[in-house]
Coordinates of C-alpha atoms (C1' of nucleotides) in Angstrom, one line a residue:
Chain M
M1 CA 126.8 105.4 107.7
P2 CA 125.3 101.9 108.4
A3 CA 126.0 99.9 105.3
P4 CA 122.4 99.8 103.4
A5 CA 121.0 96.5 104.3
R6 CA 121.4 93.2 102.4
H7 CA 119.3 90.6 101.6
F8 CA 120.0 87.1 101.9
I9 CA 120.6 86.3 98.3
Q10 CA 122.7 89.1 97.7
E11 CA 125.0 87.4 101.1
I12 CA 124.9 84.2 98.9
I13 CA 126.2 85.8 95.9
D14 CA 128.7 88.0 98.3
E15 CA 129.8 85.0 99.6
D16 CA 130.1 82.4 96.3
L17 CA 132.4 85.7 94.7
K18 CA 134.5 85.1 98.4
T19 CA 135.3 81.7 97.6
G20 CA 135.1 81.8 94.0
K21 CA 132.6 79.1 93.8
F22 CA 131.8 80.6 90.0
G23 CA 134.8 82.0 89.1
G24 CA 133.7 85.4 90.1
R25 CA 130.8 85.1 87.7
V26 CA 127.3 86.1 88.2
H27 CA 125.1 84.9 85.6
T28 CA 121.2 84.9 86.4
R29 CA 117.8 84.1 84.3
F30 CA 114.4 85.3 84.5
P31 CA 112.8 81.7 83.3
P32 CA 108.8 82.7 82.1
E33 CA 106.5 80.2 80.4
P34 CA 104.9 81.8 77.5
N35 CA 101.7 80.3 78.7
G36 CA 100.5 83.9 79.8
Y37 CA 101.0 87.4 80.8
L38 CA 103.3 88.8 83.1
H39 CA 101.9 90.1 86.1
I40 CA 103.3 92.2 89.3
G41 CA 105.0 89.2 91.1
H42 CA 106.7 88.6 87.7
A43 CA 107.9 92.3 88.2
K44 CA 109.3 91.0 91.6
S45 CA 111.4 88.4 89.9
I46 CA 112.8 89.9 87.0
C47 CA 113.7 93.1 89.2
L48 CA 115.7 90.5 91.1
N49 CA 117.1 88.3 88.5
F50 CA 118.1 91.6 86.4
G51 CA 119.0 94.1 89.2
L52 CA 121.4 91.5 91.1
A53 CA 123.3 91.0 87.4
A54 CA 123.4 94.8 87.2
E55 CA 124.8 95.2 90.8
Y56 CA 127.6 92.6 90.8
G57 CA 128.3 93.5 86.7
G58 CA 127.1 90.2 85.4
K59 CA 124.3 89.1 83.2
C60 CA 120.9 88.4 82.9
N61 CA 118.7 86.2 80.3
L62 CA 115.3 85.9 79.0
R63 CA 114.7 82.6 78.8
F64 CA 111.3 80.6 77.5
D65 CA 111.0 77.8 79.8
D66 CA 108.1 76.3 77.1
T67 CA 108.1 72.8 77.3
N68 CA 104.3 72.7 77.6
P69 CA 103.5 73.3 73.8
V70 CA 99.5 72.9 74.9
K71 CA 99.6 75.8 76.9
E72 CA 101.9 78.6 75.5
D73 CA 101.4 80.5 72.5
I74 CA 103.2 83.6 70.7
E75 CA 100.9 86.0 72.0
Y76 CA 102.5 85.7 75.6
I77 CA 105.8 85.3 74.0
N78 CA 105.8 88.9 72.3
A79 CA 103.9 89.8 75.1
I80 CA 106.5 88.9 78.0
M81 CA 109.6 90.3 75.5
E82 CA 107.7 94.1 75.5
D83 CA 106.9 93.9 79.4
V84 CA 110.7 93.3 80.1
R85 CA 111.5 95.5 78.3
W86 CA 109.5 98.4 79.4
L87 CA 110.0 97.7 83.1
G88 CA 113.6 98.9 82.0
F89 CA 115.3 95.5 81.7
Q90 CA 117.2 95.0 78.7
W91 CA 118.3 90.8 78.4
D92 CA 121.5 89.4 77.5
G93 CA 120.7 86.6 76.1
L94 CA 117.5 85.2 74.7
Y95 CA 117.3 82.1 74.8
Y96 CA 113.8 79.0 74.4
A97 CA 114.1 75.9 76.5
S98 CA 113.0 74.5 73.5
D99 CA 116.3 75.2 71.4
Y100 CA 117.8 72.9 74.2
F101 CA 115.8 69.7 72.9
E102 CA 118.0 68.3 71.3
Q103 CA 120.9 67.9 73.9
L104 CA 118.0 67.7 76.4
Y105 CA 116.9 64.7 74.4
Q106 CA 120.9 63.2 74.3
W107 CA 121.0 63.8 77.8
A108 CA 118.3 61.5 78.3
E109 CA 119.9 58.6 76.6
Q110 CA 122.9 59.0 78.5
L111 CA 121.1 58.7 82.1
I112 CA 119.2 55.1 80.3
R113 CA 122.6 54.2 79.2
A114 CA 123.5 54.9 83.2
G115 CA 120.8 52.9 84.5
K116 CA 119.3 55.5 85.6
A117 CA 116.3 56.1 83.5
Y118 CA 113.5 54.2 82.2
V119 CA 110.8 53.6 79.9
C120 CA 107.4 53.0 81.7
D121 CA 104.1 52.0 80.4
L122 CA 102.1 53.1 83.4
T123 CA 98.4 54.8 83.0
P124 CA 98.6 58.5 84.4
E125 CA 96.4 57.4 86.6
Q126 CA 98.5 54.5 87.8
V127 CA 101.9 56.2 87.9
A128 CA 100.0 58.9 90.6
E129 CA 98.4 55.2 92.5
Y130 CA 102.1 53.7 92.6
R131 CA 103.7 57.0 93.6
G132 CA 101.8 56.2 97.3
D133 CA 101.2 58.5 100.0
L134 CA 103.3 59.5 102.7
K135 CA 104.4 56.2 103.9
G136 CA 105.9 55.0 100.5
G137 CA 104.8 54.1 97.1
K138 CA 105.5 51.3 95.1
E139 CA 108.0 50.5 92.1
S140 CA 106.9 50.3 88.4
P141 CA 106.9 46.5 86.7
Y142 CA 108.7 48.5 83.9
R143 CA 111.5 49.9 86.0
N144 CA 114.3 46.7 84.7
R145 CA 113.7 46.9 81.5
S146 CA 117.1 46.3 80.0
I147 CA 119.2 49.5 78.7
E148 CA 118.6 48.4 75.0
E149 CA 115.0 48.1 75.5
N150 CA 114.7 51.3 77.1
L151 CA 116.7 52.8 74.2
D152 CA 114.6 51.3 71.5
L153 CA 111.9 52.1 73.1
F154 CA 112.5 56.0 73.8
R155 CA 113.5 56.1 70.3
R156 CA 110.4 55.1 69.3
M157 CA 108.7 57.5 71.3
R158 CA 110.9 60.3 70.1
A159 CA 109.5 58.7 66.3
G160 CA 106.6 59.3 67.0
E161 CA 105.4 55.0 67.2
F162 CA 103.0 55.2 70.2
P163 CA 99.9 57.9 71.2
D164 CA 100.1 60.4 74.2
G165 CA 99.5 59.4 77.2
S166 CA 100.6 56.0 76.5
R167 CA 104.3 56.4 77.7
T168 CA 106.8 58.2 79.7
L169 CA 110.4 58.1 80.7
R170 CA 110.9 58.3 84.2
A171 CA 114.2 58.6 86.4
K172 CA 115.0 56.1 88.7
I173 CA 115.4 57.2 91.7
D174 CA 113.6 55.9 95.0
M175 CA 109.9 55.1 95.2
N176 CA 110.0 55.5 98.8
S177 CA 112.0 58.8 99.6
P178 CA 109.8 61.3 101.5
N179 CA 110.5 63.8 98.9
F180 CA 107.5 63.0 96.4
N181 CA 109.8 64.6 93.7
L182 CA 112.2 62.0 93.7
R183 CA 109.8 59.2 93.1
D184 CA 110.4 58.4 89.6
P185 CA 110.0 61.6 88.6
V186 CA 108.5 61.7 84.7
M187 CA 111.1 63.4 82.5
Y188 CA 109.2 63.1 79.0
R189 CA 105.7 62.9 78.3
I190 CA 104.2 61.6 74.7
L191 CA 102.6 64.7 73.8
H192 CA 101.4 65.4 69.7
A193 CA 101.0 68.7 69.5
E194 CA 102.9 72.1 67.7
H195 CA 104.9 74.0 69.4
P196 CA 104.8 77.8 69.3
H197 CA 108.5 77.8 69.0
V198 CA 109.8 75.0 67.3
G199 CA 106.9 73.8 65.9
N200 CA 106.3 69.9 64.6
K201 CA 109.6 69.2 65.5
W202 CA 108.9 66.8 68.7
C203 CA 106.1 64.8 70.1
I204 CA 107.8 64.2 73.2
Y205 CA 108.3 67.2 75.6
P206 CA 110.6 67.7 78.7
M207 CA 109.0 67.9 81.8
Y208 CA 109.8 71.3 83.9
D209 CA 112.5 69.0 86.3
W210 CA 113.9 67.7 83.4
A211 CA 114.5 70.9 81.8
H212 CA 114.7 73.9 83.7
G213 CA 118.4 72.7 85.6
Q214 CA 119.8 71.6 82.1
S215 CA 118.7 74.7 80.5
D216 CA 120.2 76.5 83.6
S217 CA 124.0 74.8 83.0
I218 CA 124.0 74.9 79.3
E219 CA 124.1 79.1 79.8
G220 CA 126.3 79.2 82.7
I221 CA 123.7 80.4 84.8
T222 CA 125.4 80.4 88.3
H223 CA 122.7 81.4 90.6
S224 CA 119.3 80.5 89.3
I225 CA 116.9 81.8 91.4
C226 CA 113.5 80.7 91.9
T227 CA 110.4 80.6 94.5
L228 CA 109.5 78.9 97.6
E229 CA 107.5 76.1 96.1
F230 CA 110.4 74.9 93.9
E231 CA 112.3 74.3 97.2
N232 CA 111.0 70.4 97.4
H233 CA 111.9 70.6 93.2
R234 CA 115.9 71.3 94.3
P235 CA 117.2 68.0 95.4
L236 CA 115.9 66.5 91.8
Y237 CA 117.7 69.8 90.4
D238 CA 120.7 68.8 91.8
W239 CA 120.1 64.9 91.3
F240 CA 120.1 65.6 87.5
L241 CA 123.0 67.9 87.3
D242 CA 125.1 65.6 89.3
A243 CA 124.0 62.5 87.4
L244 CA 124.5 64.3 84.2
G245 CA 127.9 65.0 85.3
I246 CA 127.7 68.8 84.1
Y247 CA 128.3 71.9 85.6
H248 CA 125.9 73.3 88.2
P249 CA 124.7 75.8 89.0
R250 CA 122.6 77.2 92.6
Q251 CA 119.1 77.2 92.7
I252 CA 118.1 79.9 95.5
E253 CA 114.4 80.0 96.2
F254 CA 112.7 83.5 97.9
A255 CA 108.9 84.0 98.4
R256 CA 106.6 85.3 95.8
L257 CA 104.5 88.4 95.8
N258 CA 101.1 88.6 97.3
L259 CA 99.0 91.6 96.8
T260 CA 95.9 92.8 98.9
Y261 CA 92.8 93.1 96.9
T262 CA 94.0 91.2 93.9
V263 CA 95.1 87.8 92.8
L264 CA 98.5 86.7 91.1
S265 CA 98.0 83.2 90.1
K266 CA 97.6 82.8 86.1
R267 CA 94.9 80.2 86.6
R268 CA 92.9 83.1 88.0
L269 CA 94.0 85.6 85.8
V270 CA 93.1 83.3 82.6
E271 CA 89.8 83.1 84.5
L272 CA 89.1 86.7 84.9
V273 CA 89.8 87.2 81.2
T274 CA 88.2 84.0 79.6
E275 CA 84.9 84.6 82.0
G276 CA 84.9 88.2 81.1
H277 CA 85.3 89.5 84.8
V278 CA 88.0 92.2 83.0
K279 CA 87.7 93.4 79.1
G280 CA 91.5 91.6 78.5
W281 CA 94.9 91.2 79.8
D282 CA 95.5 94.6 80.1
D283 CA 92.4 95.7 81.4
P284 CA 94.1 98.4 83.8
R285 CA 91.8 96.5 86.6
M286 CA 94.1 93.5 86.0
P287 CA 97.5 93.4 88.3
T288 CA 99.3 92.3 84.7
I289 CA 102.3 94.6 83.5
A290 CA 100.2 95.2 80.6
G291 CA 97.1 95.9 82.7
I292 CA 99.3 98.0 85.2
R293 CA 101.1 100.2 82.0
R294 CA 97.9 101.2 80.9
R295 CA 96.7 101.9 84.1
G296 CA 99.3 104.9 83.8
Y297 CA 102.1 103.5 85.9
T298 CA 105.2 104.1 85.1
P299 CA 108.3 101.6 85.3
E300 CA 110.4 103.7 87.5
A301 CA 107.5 102.9 90.3
I302 CA 107.1 99.4 89.5
R303 CA 111.0 98.5 90.2
Q304 CA 110.7 101.4 93.6
F305 CA 108.2 99.0 94.7
C306 CA 110.2 95.9 93.9
K307 CA 112.8 97.5 96.1
D308 CA 110.9 98.6 99.0
I309 CA 109.3 95.3 99.5
G310 CA 112.7 92.8 100.3
V311 CA 113.3 90.1 99.2
A312 CA 113.0 86.9 101.9
K313 CA 111.7 83.7 102.3
F314 CA 108.3 84.7 104.2
N315 CA 105.5 84.1 102.6
S316 CA 104.2 87.8 103.0
V317 CA 101.1 89.5 101.6
I318 CA 102.0 93.0 100.6
D319 CA 99.6 95.6 101.4
I320 CA 98.5 96.9 97.9
S321 CA 98.5 100.4 99.1
R322 CA 102.4 100.0 99.4
L323 CA 102.3 99.8 95.2
E324 CA 100.0 103.1 94.9
N325 CA 102.0 105.1 97.4
C326 CA 105.4 104.3 95.3
V327 CA 103.1 105.2 91.7
R328 CA 101.5 108.5 93.4
D329 CA 105.7 109.4 94.6
D330 CA 106.6 109.1 91.3
L331 CA 104.2 110.8 89.5
N332 CA 103.9 113.5 92.0
R333 CA 107.8 114.6 91.0
R334 CA 106.5 114.0 87.0
A335 CA 103.3 114.7 86.3
P336 CA 102.1 118.1 85.0
R337 CA 99.4 119.4 86.1
V338 CA 95.9 120.2 84.8
M339 CA 92.5 121.1 86.1
G340 CA 89.3 118.7 85.2
V341 CA 86.0 118.3 86.2
L342 CA 84.5 114.5 86.8
R343 CA 81.4 115.5 87.6
P344 CA 80.1 118.7 86.8
L345 CA 78.1 121.3 88.2
K346 CA 77.4 124.1 86.4
V347 CA 78.2 127.5 88.2
V348 CA 77.3 131.2 87.0
I349 CA 79.3 133.9 88.3
D350 CA 76.4 137.1 88.2
N351 CA 78.6 139.8 88.5
Y352 CA 80.9 138.7 85.9
P353 CA 80.8 140.5 82.5
E354 CA 78.9 138.7 80.1
G355 CA 81.4 137.9 77.1
Q356 CA 84.7 138.2 79.0
V357 CA 87.7 136.1 78.7
E358 CA 90.4 135.9 80.8
E359 CA 93.6 134.2 80.9
F360 CA 95.5 132.8 84.2
D361 CA 98.8 131.4 84.5
A362 CA 98.6 127.8 85.8
V363 CA 101.9 126.2 87.4
N364 CA 102.4 123.2 85.3
N365 CA 104.6 121.5 88.4
P366 CA 105.2 122.9 91.6
E367 CA 107.3 119.8 92.0
D368 CA 109.6 121.1 89.2
A369 CA 110.5 124.8 88.6
S370 CA 111.9 123.7 84.9
A371 CA 108.3 122.7 84.3
G372 CA 107.2 126.2 83.3
T373 CA 103.3 127.5 83.3
R374 CA 100.5 127.7 80.9
K375 CA 96.9 129.9 80.4
V376 CA 93.7 128.7 81.7
P377 CA 90.8 130.8 80.0
F378 CA 88.1 132.2 82.5
S379 CA 84.3 133.2 81.9
K380 CA 81.7 134.1 83.4
V381 CA 80.1 129.9 83.1
L382 CA 82.6 127.6 84.6
Y383 CA 82.4 123.8 86.0
I384 CA 83.4 123.1 89.4
E385 CA 83.1 119.5 91.1
Q386 CA 79.8 118.4 92.3
E387 CA 81.8 117.2 95.4
D388 CA 83.0 121.0 95.9
F389 CA 79.6 122.0 96.9
R390 CA 77.2 121.2 99.8
E391 CA 73.8 123.0 100.8
S392 CA 74.1 121.9 104.1
P393 CA 78.0 121.0 105.1
P394 CA 78.9 118.7 107.2
K395 CA 81.2 119.0 110.0
D396 CA 84.7 119.8 108.7
Y397 CA 83.7 120.6 105.7
F398 CA 85.4 123.6 104.0
R399 CA 84.3 123.7 100.5
L400 CA 81.8 125.9 99.0
A401 CA 78.2 126.2 100.6
P402 CA 75.4 128.8 100.4
G403 CA 77.2 132.0 101.6
R404 CA 80.4 130.9 101.7
E405 CA 83.2 132.2 99.9
V406 CA 86.3 129.9 98.3
R407 CA 89.0 130.3 96.1
L408 CA 89.0 129.5 92.3
R409 CA 92.7 128.1 91.8
Y410 CA 94.6 130.6 90.2
A411 CA 91.3 132.7 89.4
Y412 CA 89.4 134.4 92.0
F413 CA 87.5 134.0 95.3
I414 CA 83.8 133.3 94.8
K415 CA 81.0 133.4 97.0
C416 CA 78.0 131.4 96.7
V417 CA 74.7 133.4 97.1
G418 CA 71.9 131.1 95.2
M419 CA 71.3 127.8 93.5
T420 CA 68.7 126.6 91.3
K421 CA 67.6 122.9 91.8
D422 CA 65.6 120.3 89.7
E423 CA 61.8 120.8 90.7
K424 CA 61.2 116.9 91.0
T425 CA 64.5 116.0 92.6
G426 CA 65.2 118.8 94.3
A427 CA 69.0 118.2 93.1
V428 CA 71.2 121.6 92.7
T429 CA 71.5 122.0 89.1
E430 CA 73.1 125.3 89.1
L431 CA 74.8 128.4 91.3
H432 CA 75.0 131.6 91.4
C433 CA 78.4 133.1 92.6
T434 CA 79.8 136.2 92.9
Y435 CA 83.2 137.2 92.5
D436 CA 85.7 139.5 94.1
P437 CA 87.9 141.2 91.7
A438 CA 90.2 142.7 93.8
T439 CA 91.4 139.1 94.0
R440 CA 92.1 138.4 90.3
G441 CA 94.9 136.2 90.6
G442 CA 93.9 134.4 94.0
N443 CA 94.6 136.5 96.7
A444 CA 92.9 138.9 98.6
P445 CA 94.6 142.7 99.1
D446 CA 92.8 142.6 102.8
N447 CA 94.9 139.6 103.6
R448 CA 91.2 137.6 103.8
K449 CA 91.3 134.0 103.7
V450 CA 89.3 131.2 103.1
K451 CA 89.8 127.7 103.7
A452 CA 89.4 125.7 100.3
T453 CA 90.7 126.1 96.8
L454 CA 88.7 124.3 94.1
H455 CA 90.0 123.7 90.7
W456 CA 87.4 124.8 87.8
V457 CA 87.2 124.8 83.9
S458 CA 85.8 127.7 82.0
A459 CA 82.4 126.0 80.0
A460 CA 83.0 127.4 77.2
H461 CA 86.0 126.2 77.0
A462 CA 86.3 123.1 78.1
L463 CA 87.0 119.7 76.3
K464 CA 84.6 117.0 76.9
A465 CA 85.9 113.4 77.9
E466 CA 85.6 110.0 79.0
V467 CA 87.4 109.1 82.2
R468 CA 87.3 105.5 83.6
L469 CA 87.5 105.4 87.3
Y470 CA 89.3 102.4 88.9
D471 CA 89.0 101.0 91.7
Y472 CA 89.9 97.2 93.5
L473 CA 89.1 94.8 91.5
F474 CA 88.5 92.8 94.8
T475 CA 86.0 93.6 97.7
K476 CA 88.3 92.4 100.4
P477 CA 91.7 92.2 101.1
D478 CA 91.8 88.8 100.6
P479 CA 89.7 87.8 97.6
D480 CA 89.5 83.8 99.3
D481 CA 88.0 85.5 102.1
V482 CA 84.3 83.6 101.0
P483 CA 81.7 81.8 102.8
E484 CA 81.6 78.2 102.8
G485 CA 80.7 77.0 99.2
Q486 CA 81.8 80.1 97.3
D487 CA 85.0 80.9 95.7
Y488 CA 87.4 84.3 94.9
R489 CA 84.8 85.5 92.4
A490 CA 82.3 86.0 94.9
N491 CA 84.2 89.0 96.2
L492 CA 85.0 90.7 92.1
N493 CA 83.7 94.6 92.8
P494 CA 81.0 95.6 90.8
Q495 CA 82.3 99.1 91.3
S496 CA 85.8 98.3 90.0
L497 CA 84.9 100.2 87.0
V498 CA 83.0 103.6 86.7
T499 CA 83.0 105.1 83.4
L500 CA 82.1 108.6 83.5
T501 CA 81.1 110.4 80.0
D502 CA 80.7 113.6 81.0
C503 CA 83.7 115.0 82.3
R504 CA 85.2 118.5 81.2
L505 CA 88.8 119.0 81.1
E506 CA 90.9 122.5 80.5
P507 CA 91.8 123.0 76.8
S508 CA 95.5 122.2 77.2
L509 CA 94.5 118.5 77.2
A510 CA 93.4 118.9 73.2
A511 CA 96.7 117.5 72.3
A512 CA 97.1 114.4 75.0
K513 CA 98.4 111.6 73.5
P514 CA 97.3 107.8 74.9
G515 CA 100.6 106.9 77.5
D516 CA 100.4 110.9 79.0
R517 CA 100.2 110.9 82.2
F518 CA 98.9 113.8 84.4
Q519 CA 98.1 115.0 87.7
F520 CA 94.0 116.5 88.0
E521 CA 94.4 118.6 90.5
R522 CA 93.0 117.8 94.0
L523 CA 91.6 114.5 92.3
G524 CA 94.5 112.1 91.3
Y525 CA 96.8 111.1 88.5
F526 CA 95.2 110.4 85.0
C527 CA 96.7 109.0 81.9
V528 CA 95.4 108.6 78.4
D529 CA 94.2 105.7 76.8
P530 CA 94.6 103.7 74.0
D531 CA 91.3 104.3 73.4
S532 CA 91.6 108.2 73.1
K533 CA 91.0 109.9 70.1
P534 CA 91.7 113.8 69.4
G535 CA 87.9 115.1 69.9
A536 CA 86.5 112.2 72.3
L537 CA 89.6 111.8 74.7
V538 CA 89.5 109.1 77.1
F539 CA 91.8 108.7 80.6
N540 CA 91.9 106.2 83.3
R541 CA 92.3 107.1 86.6
T542 CA 95.8 105.5 87.6
V543 CA 95.4 106.2 91.7
T544 CA 93.7 109.0 93.4
L545 CA 95.5 111.4 95.5
R546 CA 95.6 111.2 99.2
D547 CA 92.2 112.4 100.4
T548 CA 92.4 113.8 103.8
W549 CA 88.5 114.7 103.6
A550 CA 87.5 111.2 102.3
K551 CA 88.9 110.0 105.3
I552 CA 87.5 112.1 107.8
E553 CA 84.2 112.3 105.8
S554 CA 84.3 107.6 106.2
A555 CA 85.1 107.9 109.6
Q556 CA 82.1 110.6 110.6
K557 CA 79.6 108.3 108.5
K558 CA 81.3 105.3 110.8
K559 CA 79.9 107.3 113.8
Chain I
rU1 C1' 100.9 59.7 109.8
rG2 C1' 106.8 61.5 105.9
rG3 C1' 109.2 65.4 103.6
rG4 C1' 110.8 70.3 103.0
rG5 C1' 110.4 75.6 104.7
rA6 C1' 109.0 79.9 107.5
rU7 C1' 107.5 83.0 112.7
rU8 C1' 110.9 90.7 114.7
rG9 C1' 105.1 96.9 115.5
rG10 C1' 98.7 97.3 111.6
rU11 C1' 102.0 96.0 107.1
rG12 C1' 107.1 94.9 105.1
rU13 C1' 112.1 94.8 106.5
rA14 C1' 117.0 94.9 109.2
rA15 C1' 119.8 93.7 113.4
rC16 C1' 124.8 87.5 112.1
rG17 C1' 125.9 86.3 120.9
rG18 C1' 126.5 93.2 122.5
rU19 C1' 121.7 100.2 123.0
rA20 C1' 115.8 96.1 118.7
rG21 C1' 116.4 99.9 113.5
rC22 C1' 114.7 101.6 108.7
rA23 C1' 110.1 102.3 105.4
rC24 C1' 104.9 102.1 105.0
rG25 C1' 100.2 103.3 107.2
rA26 C1' 97.8 105.2 111.8
rC27 C1' 97.7 109.6 115.0
rU28 C1' 99.5 114.6 116.8
rG29 C1' 101.1 119.5 115.0
rA30 C1' 103.5 123.1 111.3
rC31 C1' 103.0 124.8 106.2
rU32 C1' 100.3 125.3 102.2
rC33 C1' 96.2 128.9 96.3
rU34 C1' 95.9 120.8 95.3
rG35 C1' 92.0 119.0 102.2
rG36 C1' 97.8 116.9 97.1
rA37 C1' 103.1 117.7 97.9
rU38 C1' 106.7 118.9 102.2
rC39 C1' 108.4 119.4 107.5
rA40 C1' 108.3 117.9 112.6
rG41 C1' 106.8 114.7 116.3
rU42 C1' 104.1 110.5 118.5
rU43 C1' 102.1 105.1 118.4
rA44 C1' 103.3 100.0 118.4
rG45 C1' 107.3 93.9 117.9
rU46 C1' 111.3 89.3 118.8
rC47 C1' 105.6 83.0 118.6
rU48 C1' 105.3 79.8 123.4
rA49 C1' 107.8 77.6 127.3
rG50 C1' 112.7 76.3 129.4
rG51 C1' 117.7 76.3 129.4
rU52 C1' 123.5 78.1 128.2
rU53 C1' 125.6 82.6 129.1
rC54 C1' 127.8 88.9 132.6
rG55 C1' 124.5 89.5 128.1
rA56 C1' 119.9 85.9 123.5
rA57 C1' 115.7 87.9 118.2
rU58 C1' 120.5 85.6 117.3
rC59 C1' 123.0 79.4 120.4
rC60 C1' 120.6 74.8 122.8
rU61 C1' 115.9 71.5 123.7
rA62 C1' 110.6 70.8 123.7
rG63 C1' 106.7 72.9 121.7
rA64 C1' 102.7 76.0 119.2
rU65 C1' 101.4 78.2 114.7
rC66 C1' 102.0 79.2 109.0
rC67 C1' 103.0 77.9 103.9
rC68 C1' 104.5 74.3 100.4
rC69 C1' 104.7 68.4 98.2
rA70 C1' 101.7 62.5 96.1
rG71 C1' 100.2 66.4 87.4
rC72 C1' 102.6 63.0 81.9
rC73 C1' 101.6 71.8 84.7
rA74 C1' 105.4 75.2 85.7

RNA sequence: UGGGGAUUGGUGUAACGGUAGCACGACUGACUCUGGAUCAGUUAGUCUAGGUUCGAAUCCUAGAUCCCCAGCCA
């Protein structure tokens, strides 16, 4: 039995444990900025950080990296906590970088006193200009102020004496460093803004680089795991900690998640919401945790997905079908089966007695014998799926057609003997069939076979419902694949939501509550939407079942 | 033109100088009262060129390609 594969971060931790680098501790953290909703990419990070802590018997904190009050909001703080919990994780400590602002301020004075930080009066444009280009930058004229003047100015910045943007506190490092992050990075900027967590206590706010490492240090984090784009920041992370002479965690970078047919940047997710391309952060088409949850995904499926895709430093793009496979796999085992007809086609069983009703036993879950059975009513007038009948069936189509016999699941074999059509459009509006009483329950005593088994509902007993069919938000695997001059919005899928309002479901669904998940046999997995009410059910399609016929059919069309 | 990373089947991911493996997909077939599920099989890969070595995905040299960095965002 080969040892299970370990990713590079586990190997680093193993090594640190062996050398006793952190006294045998493992302490991670998930550090979101509360400026948006969490998405599936964050789930990867959450599973990684909390998963590592669990695996090594360590701890994992949830810390809000709330250093930019103009973008942050209490709504996001609450949503993030809900999402982390929903994913199945419990943090050891709940912290806010903003609770460290006083300590951070004291440390800033320490650096000033050490001659390693200075107050700079350059405008934002000048700072950019002085930072220079690939060849090098030039030093700020304010770089060599005296310690006393710096201290005085910095205290007055804190006291609110200066307007936004007029001054900054910068670290004195190296204006010619090939790493731009070391060209005297800004530590504090003046921002007279109310903060969602600490209110109006501050008018100077620390930059990410100045806050993050020290926050990790305060919390005793051992392994500070972040995404690849922060690799360039690690020298600065290390520089601040060393300059301060405080406990020094280890920053490790991994590749963030990319998925086909969607976007995962916060900026774009905000745009989708604010520009009305979706109905909100929890729109089931969104790759947000809230959207995916509403769509009907399970936390187990998401965790399995995060495990499957692995952790590495290669910038990969994961095919979204991998995510879909995970939810199918999970729901296949757990979701109760029911019958529901999305696009109803009326079927009259000519030789079935008027007014008669029979009840058939239906298996709730073939993957789980303990799920038991339920009764499904059958009568003379039924609905089947429009897709399940073709007047002239193409090759390899083996559902219902004139003269053909199929099985109605759990009920009878029926044969199509006629149809009524709309005189104007020619569309088939009603089917006439006969049933074979000898096939009661679904098997023929003479052992004859049928090639198809259809789902159905009894017209008189069916529940009417709305069903929302979701498809990918974008029409191309890479939403950025656009003609010159256009952007990802050009690839928005106009069919990403199709609402069906005339669906018919078996009566056992009458008591279904928001969040309940089912497999509609032969169609897919569906979940009751929060908009649903007794008597006015609303379902979201989580994902279709694997559909071999659809594949055959689209291959035929291509020919 | 500077710096930091990366590169293994279609997509991900292992192999840590010694048989290139696994998962997903795709394709066959079996089975099936879901064209679902399940089972069996097939397919297909080390970025390039040199070198070291009995032996290289792995080490060395040169090159190619891709990603990130010049916010008072994170």
